[in-house]
Coordinates of N, CA, C and O in Angstrom, one line a residue:
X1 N 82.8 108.8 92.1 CA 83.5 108.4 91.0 C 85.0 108.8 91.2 O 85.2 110.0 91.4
X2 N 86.1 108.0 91.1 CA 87.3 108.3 91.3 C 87.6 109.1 90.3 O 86.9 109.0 89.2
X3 N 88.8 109.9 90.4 CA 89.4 111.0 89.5 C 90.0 109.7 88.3 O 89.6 109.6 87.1
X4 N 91.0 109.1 88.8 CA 91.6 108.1 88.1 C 91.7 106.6 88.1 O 91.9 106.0 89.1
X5 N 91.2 105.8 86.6 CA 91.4 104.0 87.3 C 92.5 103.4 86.3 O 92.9 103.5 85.2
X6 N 92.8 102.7 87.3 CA 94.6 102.4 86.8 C 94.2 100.6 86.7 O 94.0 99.6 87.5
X7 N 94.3 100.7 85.4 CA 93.7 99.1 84.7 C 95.2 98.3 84.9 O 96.3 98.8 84.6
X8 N 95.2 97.1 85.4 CA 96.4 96.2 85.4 C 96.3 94.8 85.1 O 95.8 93.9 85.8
X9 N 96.8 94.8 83.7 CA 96.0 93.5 83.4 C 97.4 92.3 84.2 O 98.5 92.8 84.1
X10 N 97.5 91.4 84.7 CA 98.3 90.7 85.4 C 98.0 89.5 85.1 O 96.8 89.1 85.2
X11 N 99.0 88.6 84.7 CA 99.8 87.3 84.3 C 100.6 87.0 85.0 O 101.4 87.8 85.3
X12 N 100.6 85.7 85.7 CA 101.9 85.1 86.3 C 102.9 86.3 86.8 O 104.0 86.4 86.2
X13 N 102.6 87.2 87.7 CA 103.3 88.9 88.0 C 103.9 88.3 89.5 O 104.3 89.2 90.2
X14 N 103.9 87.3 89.9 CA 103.7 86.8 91.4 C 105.1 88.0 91.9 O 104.8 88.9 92.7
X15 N 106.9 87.7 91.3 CA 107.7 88.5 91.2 C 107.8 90.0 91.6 O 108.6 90.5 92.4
X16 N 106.6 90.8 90.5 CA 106.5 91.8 90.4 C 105.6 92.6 90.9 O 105.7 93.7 91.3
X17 N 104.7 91.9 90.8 CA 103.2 92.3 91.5 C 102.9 93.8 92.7 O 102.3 94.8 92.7
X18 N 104.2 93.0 93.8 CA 104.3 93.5 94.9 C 105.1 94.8 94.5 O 104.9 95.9 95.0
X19 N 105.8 94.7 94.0 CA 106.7 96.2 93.7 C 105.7 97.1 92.9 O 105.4 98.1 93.5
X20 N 105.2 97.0 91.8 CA 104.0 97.5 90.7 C 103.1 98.2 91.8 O 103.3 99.4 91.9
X21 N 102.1 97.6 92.5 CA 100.9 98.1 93.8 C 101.9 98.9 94.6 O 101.5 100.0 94.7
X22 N 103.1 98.8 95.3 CA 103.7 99.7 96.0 C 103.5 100.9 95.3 O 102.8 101.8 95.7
X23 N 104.3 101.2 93.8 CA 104.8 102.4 93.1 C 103.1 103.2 92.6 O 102.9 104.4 92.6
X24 N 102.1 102.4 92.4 CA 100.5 102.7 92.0 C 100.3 103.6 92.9 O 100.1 104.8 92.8
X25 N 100.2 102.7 94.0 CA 99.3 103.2 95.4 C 100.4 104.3 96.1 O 99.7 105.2 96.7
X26 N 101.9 104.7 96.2 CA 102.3 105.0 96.5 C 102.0 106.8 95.5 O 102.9 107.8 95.6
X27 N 101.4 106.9 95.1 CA 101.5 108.2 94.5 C 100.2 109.0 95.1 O 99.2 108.7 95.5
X28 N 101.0 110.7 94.8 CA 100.0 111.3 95.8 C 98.7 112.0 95.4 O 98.3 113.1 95.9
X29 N 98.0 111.3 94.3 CA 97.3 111.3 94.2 C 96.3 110.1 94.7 O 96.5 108.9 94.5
X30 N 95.2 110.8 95.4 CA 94.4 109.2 96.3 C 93.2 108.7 95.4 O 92.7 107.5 95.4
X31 N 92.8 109.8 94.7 CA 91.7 109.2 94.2 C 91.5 108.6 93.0 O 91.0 109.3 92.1
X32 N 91.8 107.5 92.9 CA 91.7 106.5 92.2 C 91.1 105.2 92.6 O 90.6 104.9 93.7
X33 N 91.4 104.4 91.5 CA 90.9 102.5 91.3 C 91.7 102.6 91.1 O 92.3 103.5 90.6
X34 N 92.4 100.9 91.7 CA 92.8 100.3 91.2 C 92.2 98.8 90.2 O 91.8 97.9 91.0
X35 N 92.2 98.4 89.1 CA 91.5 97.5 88.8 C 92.8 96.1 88.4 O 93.4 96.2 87.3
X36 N 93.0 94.9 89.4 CA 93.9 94.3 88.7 C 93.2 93.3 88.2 O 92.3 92.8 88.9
X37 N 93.3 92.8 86.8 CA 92.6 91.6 86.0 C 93.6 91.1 85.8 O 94.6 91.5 85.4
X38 N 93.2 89.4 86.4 CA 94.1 88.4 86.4 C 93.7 87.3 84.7 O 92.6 86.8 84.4
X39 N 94.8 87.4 84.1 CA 94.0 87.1 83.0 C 94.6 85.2 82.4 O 94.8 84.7 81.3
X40 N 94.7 84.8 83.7 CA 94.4 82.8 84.1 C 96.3 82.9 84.4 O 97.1 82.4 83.6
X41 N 96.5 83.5 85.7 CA 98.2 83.3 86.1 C 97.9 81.8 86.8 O 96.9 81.3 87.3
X42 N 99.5 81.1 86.5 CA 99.2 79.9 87.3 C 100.5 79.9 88.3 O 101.1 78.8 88.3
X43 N 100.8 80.7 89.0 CA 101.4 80.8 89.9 C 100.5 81.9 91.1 O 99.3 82.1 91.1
X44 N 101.3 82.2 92.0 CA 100.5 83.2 93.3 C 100.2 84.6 93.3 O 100.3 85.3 94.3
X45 N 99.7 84.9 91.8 CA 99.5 86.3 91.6 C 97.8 86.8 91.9 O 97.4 87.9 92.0
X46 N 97.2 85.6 91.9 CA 95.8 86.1 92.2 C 96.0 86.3 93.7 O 95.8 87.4 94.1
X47 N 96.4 84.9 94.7 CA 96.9 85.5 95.8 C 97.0 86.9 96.3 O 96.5 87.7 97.1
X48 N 98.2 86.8 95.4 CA 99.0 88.5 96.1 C 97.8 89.4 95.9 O 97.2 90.0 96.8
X49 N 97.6 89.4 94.4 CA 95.8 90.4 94.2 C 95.3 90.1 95.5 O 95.9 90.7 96.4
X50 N 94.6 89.7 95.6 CA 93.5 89.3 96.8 C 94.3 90.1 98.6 O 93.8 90.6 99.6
X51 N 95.2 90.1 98.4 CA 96.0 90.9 99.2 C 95.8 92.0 99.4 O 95.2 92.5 100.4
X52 N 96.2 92.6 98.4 CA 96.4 94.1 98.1 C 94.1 94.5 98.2 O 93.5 95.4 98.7
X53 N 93.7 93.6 97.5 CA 92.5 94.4 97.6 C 91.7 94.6 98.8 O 90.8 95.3 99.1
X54 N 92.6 93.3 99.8 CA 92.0 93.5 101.1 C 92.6 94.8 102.0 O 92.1 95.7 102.7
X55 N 94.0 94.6 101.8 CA 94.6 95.4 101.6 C 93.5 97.5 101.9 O 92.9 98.1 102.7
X56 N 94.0 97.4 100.7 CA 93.1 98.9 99.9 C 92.0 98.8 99.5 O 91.9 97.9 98.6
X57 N 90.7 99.5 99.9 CA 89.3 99.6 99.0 C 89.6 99.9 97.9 O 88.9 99.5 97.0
X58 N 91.0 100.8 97.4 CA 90.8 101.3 96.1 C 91.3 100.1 95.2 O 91.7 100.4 94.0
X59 N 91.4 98.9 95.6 CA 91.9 98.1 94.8 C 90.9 97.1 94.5 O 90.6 96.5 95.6
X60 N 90.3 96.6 93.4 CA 89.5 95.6 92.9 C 90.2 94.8 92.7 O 91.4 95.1 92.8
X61 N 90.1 93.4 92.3 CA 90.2 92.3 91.5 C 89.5 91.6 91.0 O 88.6 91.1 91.7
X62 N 89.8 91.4 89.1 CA 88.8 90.8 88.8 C 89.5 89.6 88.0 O 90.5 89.9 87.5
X63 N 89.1 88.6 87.9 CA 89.0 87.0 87.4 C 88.9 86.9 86.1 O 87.7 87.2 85.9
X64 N 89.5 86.6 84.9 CA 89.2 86.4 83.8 C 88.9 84.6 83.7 O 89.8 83.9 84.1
X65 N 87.7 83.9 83.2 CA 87.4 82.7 83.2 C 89.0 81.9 82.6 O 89.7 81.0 83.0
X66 N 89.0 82.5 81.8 CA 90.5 81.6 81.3 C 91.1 82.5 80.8 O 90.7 83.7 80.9
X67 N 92.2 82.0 80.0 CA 93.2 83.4 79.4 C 92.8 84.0 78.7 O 91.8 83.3 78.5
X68 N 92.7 85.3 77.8 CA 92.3 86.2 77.0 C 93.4 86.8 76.1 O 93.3 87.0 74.9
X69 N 94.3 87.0 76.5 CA 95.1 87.9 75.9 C 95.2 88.9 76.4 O 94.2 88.9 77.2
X70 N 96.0 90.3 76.7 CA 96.8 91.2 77.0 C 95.6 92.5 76.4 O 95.4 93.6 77.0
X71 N 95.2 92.1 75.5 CA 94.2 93.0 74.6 C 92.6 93.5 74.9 O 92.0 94.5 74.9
X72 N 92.2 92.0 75.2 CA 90.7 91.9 75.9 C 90.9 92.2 77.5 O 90.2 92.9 78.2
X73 N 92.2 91.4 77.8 CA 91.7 91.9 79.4 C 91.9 93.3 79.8 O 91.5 93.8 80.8
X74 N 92.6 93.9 78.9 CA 92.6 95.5 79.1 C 91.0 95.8 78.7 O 90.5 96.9 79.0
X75 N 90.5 95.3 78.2 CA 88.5 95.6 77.5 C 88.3 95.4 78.6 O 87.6 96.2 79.2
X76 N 88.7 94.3 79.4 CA 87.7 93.9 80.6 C 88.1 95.0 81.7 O 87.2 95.2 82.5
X77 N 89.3 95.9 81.9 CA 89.2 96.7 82.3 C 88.7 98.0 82.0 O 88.7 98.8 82.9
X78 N 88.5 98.2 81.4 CA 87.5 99.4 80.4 C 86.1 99.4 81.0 O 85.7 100.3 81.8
X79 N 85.5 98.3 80.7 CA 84.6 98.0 81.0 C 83.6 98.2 82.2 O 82.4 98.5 82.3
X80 N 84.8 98.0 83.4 CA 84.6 98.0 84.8 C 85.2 99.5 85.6 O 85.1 99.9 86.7
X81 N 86.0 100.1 84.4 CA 86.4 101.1 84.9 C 85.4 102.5 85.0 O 84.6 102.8 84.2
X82 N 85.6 103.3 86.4 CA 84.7 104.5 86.6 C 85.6 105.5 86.7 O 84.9 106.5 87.0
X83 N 86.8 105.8 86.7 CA 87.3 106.9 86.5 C 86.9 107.7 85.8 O 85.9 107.4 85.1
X84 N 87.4 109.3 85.8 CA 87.0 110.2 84.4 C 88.4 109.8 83.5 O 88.4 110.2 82.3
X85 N 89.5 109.2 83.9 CA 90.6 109.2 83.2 C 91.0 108.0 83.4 O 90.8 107.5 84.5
X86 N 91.9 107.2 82.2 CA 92.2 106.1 82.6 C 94.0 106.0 82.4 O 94.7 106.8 81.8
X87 N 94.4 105.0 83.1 CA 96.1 105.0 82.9 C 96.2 103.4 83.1 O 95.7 102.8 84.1
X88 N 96.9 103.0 82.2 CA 96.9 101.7 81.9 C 98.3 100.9 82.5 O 99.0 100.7 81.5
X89 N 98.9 100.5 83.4 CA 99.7 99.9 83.5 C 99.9 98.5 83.6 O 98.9 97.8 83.7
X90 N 101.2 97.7 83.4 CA 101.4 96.4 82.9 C 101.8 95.7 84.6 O 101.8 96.5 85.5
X91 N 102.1 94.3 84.9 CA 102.1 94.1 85.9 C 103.1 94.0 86.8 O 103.1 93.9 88.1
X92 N 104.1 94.1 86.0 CA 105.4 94.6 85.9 C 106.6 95.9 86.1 O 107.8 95.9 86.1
X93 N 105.7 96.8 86.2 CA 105.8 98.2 85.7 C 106.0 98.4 87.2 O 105.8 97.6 88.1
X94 N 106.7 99.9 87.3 CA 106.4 100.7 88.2 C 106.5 102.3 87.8 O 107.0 102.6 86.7
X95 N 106.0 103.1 88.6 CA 105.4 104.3 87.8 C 106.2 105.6 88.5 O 105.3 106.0 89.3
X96 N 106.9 106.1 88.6 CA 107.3 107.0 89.2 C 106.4 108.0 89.9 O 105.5 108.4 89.1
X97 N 106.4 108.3 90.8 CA 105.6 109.4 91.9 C 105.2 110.9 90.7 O 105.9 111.5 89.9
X98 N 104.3 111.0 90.9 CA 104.0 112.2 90.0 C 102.6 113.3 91.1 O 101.5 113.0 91.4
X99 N 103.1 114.4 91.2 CA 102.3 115.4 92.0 C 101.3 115.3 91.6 O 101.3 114.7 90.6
X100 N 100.1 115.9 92.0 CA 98.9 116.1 91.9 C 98.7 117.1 91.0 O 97.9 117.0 90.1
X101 N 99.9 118.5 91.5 CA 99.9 119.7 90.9 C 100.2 119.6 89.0 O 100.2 120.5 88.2
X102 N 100.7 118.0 89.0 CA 102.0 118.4 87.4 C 100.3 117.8 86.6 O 100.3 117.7 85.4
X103 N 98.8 117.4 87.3 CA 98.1 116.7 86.5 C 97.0 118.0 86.2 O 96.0 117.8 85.5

């Protein structure tokens, strides 16, 4: 069970995507999920997902059948999440580096 799962719910992020997974994965803490839920982008953001999860084991992707809203697909990461802790980031975002020691 990873220490931390880092839910990303992702919409049309194609832009941002790639900077967001750099700043996630780049922190030194390793053990975590990543879970990105694509919640119906119509541009190359599932792509880039599919990247990154080949990418990293610690990166999932999961498919929402059609759109949901910002609200449910964060449920649908709940859901699928096994962390003991969760951290919620947008697809957009980037997260500043944070030690292991400050958690």
């Amino acid at each position: 069970m990873p220490k931390v799962s880092i839910i990303i719910p992702i919409y049309n992020a194609e832009e941002k995507l790639d900077r967001t997974m750099e700043s996630v994965l780049g922190q030194t803490l390793r053990d975590i999920e990543v879970l990105l839920i694509d919640d119906g982008s119509q541009d190359r953001t599932v792509e880039i997902a599919r990247t990154w999860e080949e990418k990293d084991d610690r990166v999932r992707l999961i498919v929402n059948e059609h759109n949901m809203g910002v609200s449910k697909t964060r449920n649908v990461g709940l859901d699928n999440a096994a962390g003991e802790f969760i951290r919620f980031v947008d697809g957009d975002d980037t997260i500043p580096e944070v030690s292991t020691y400050n958690m």
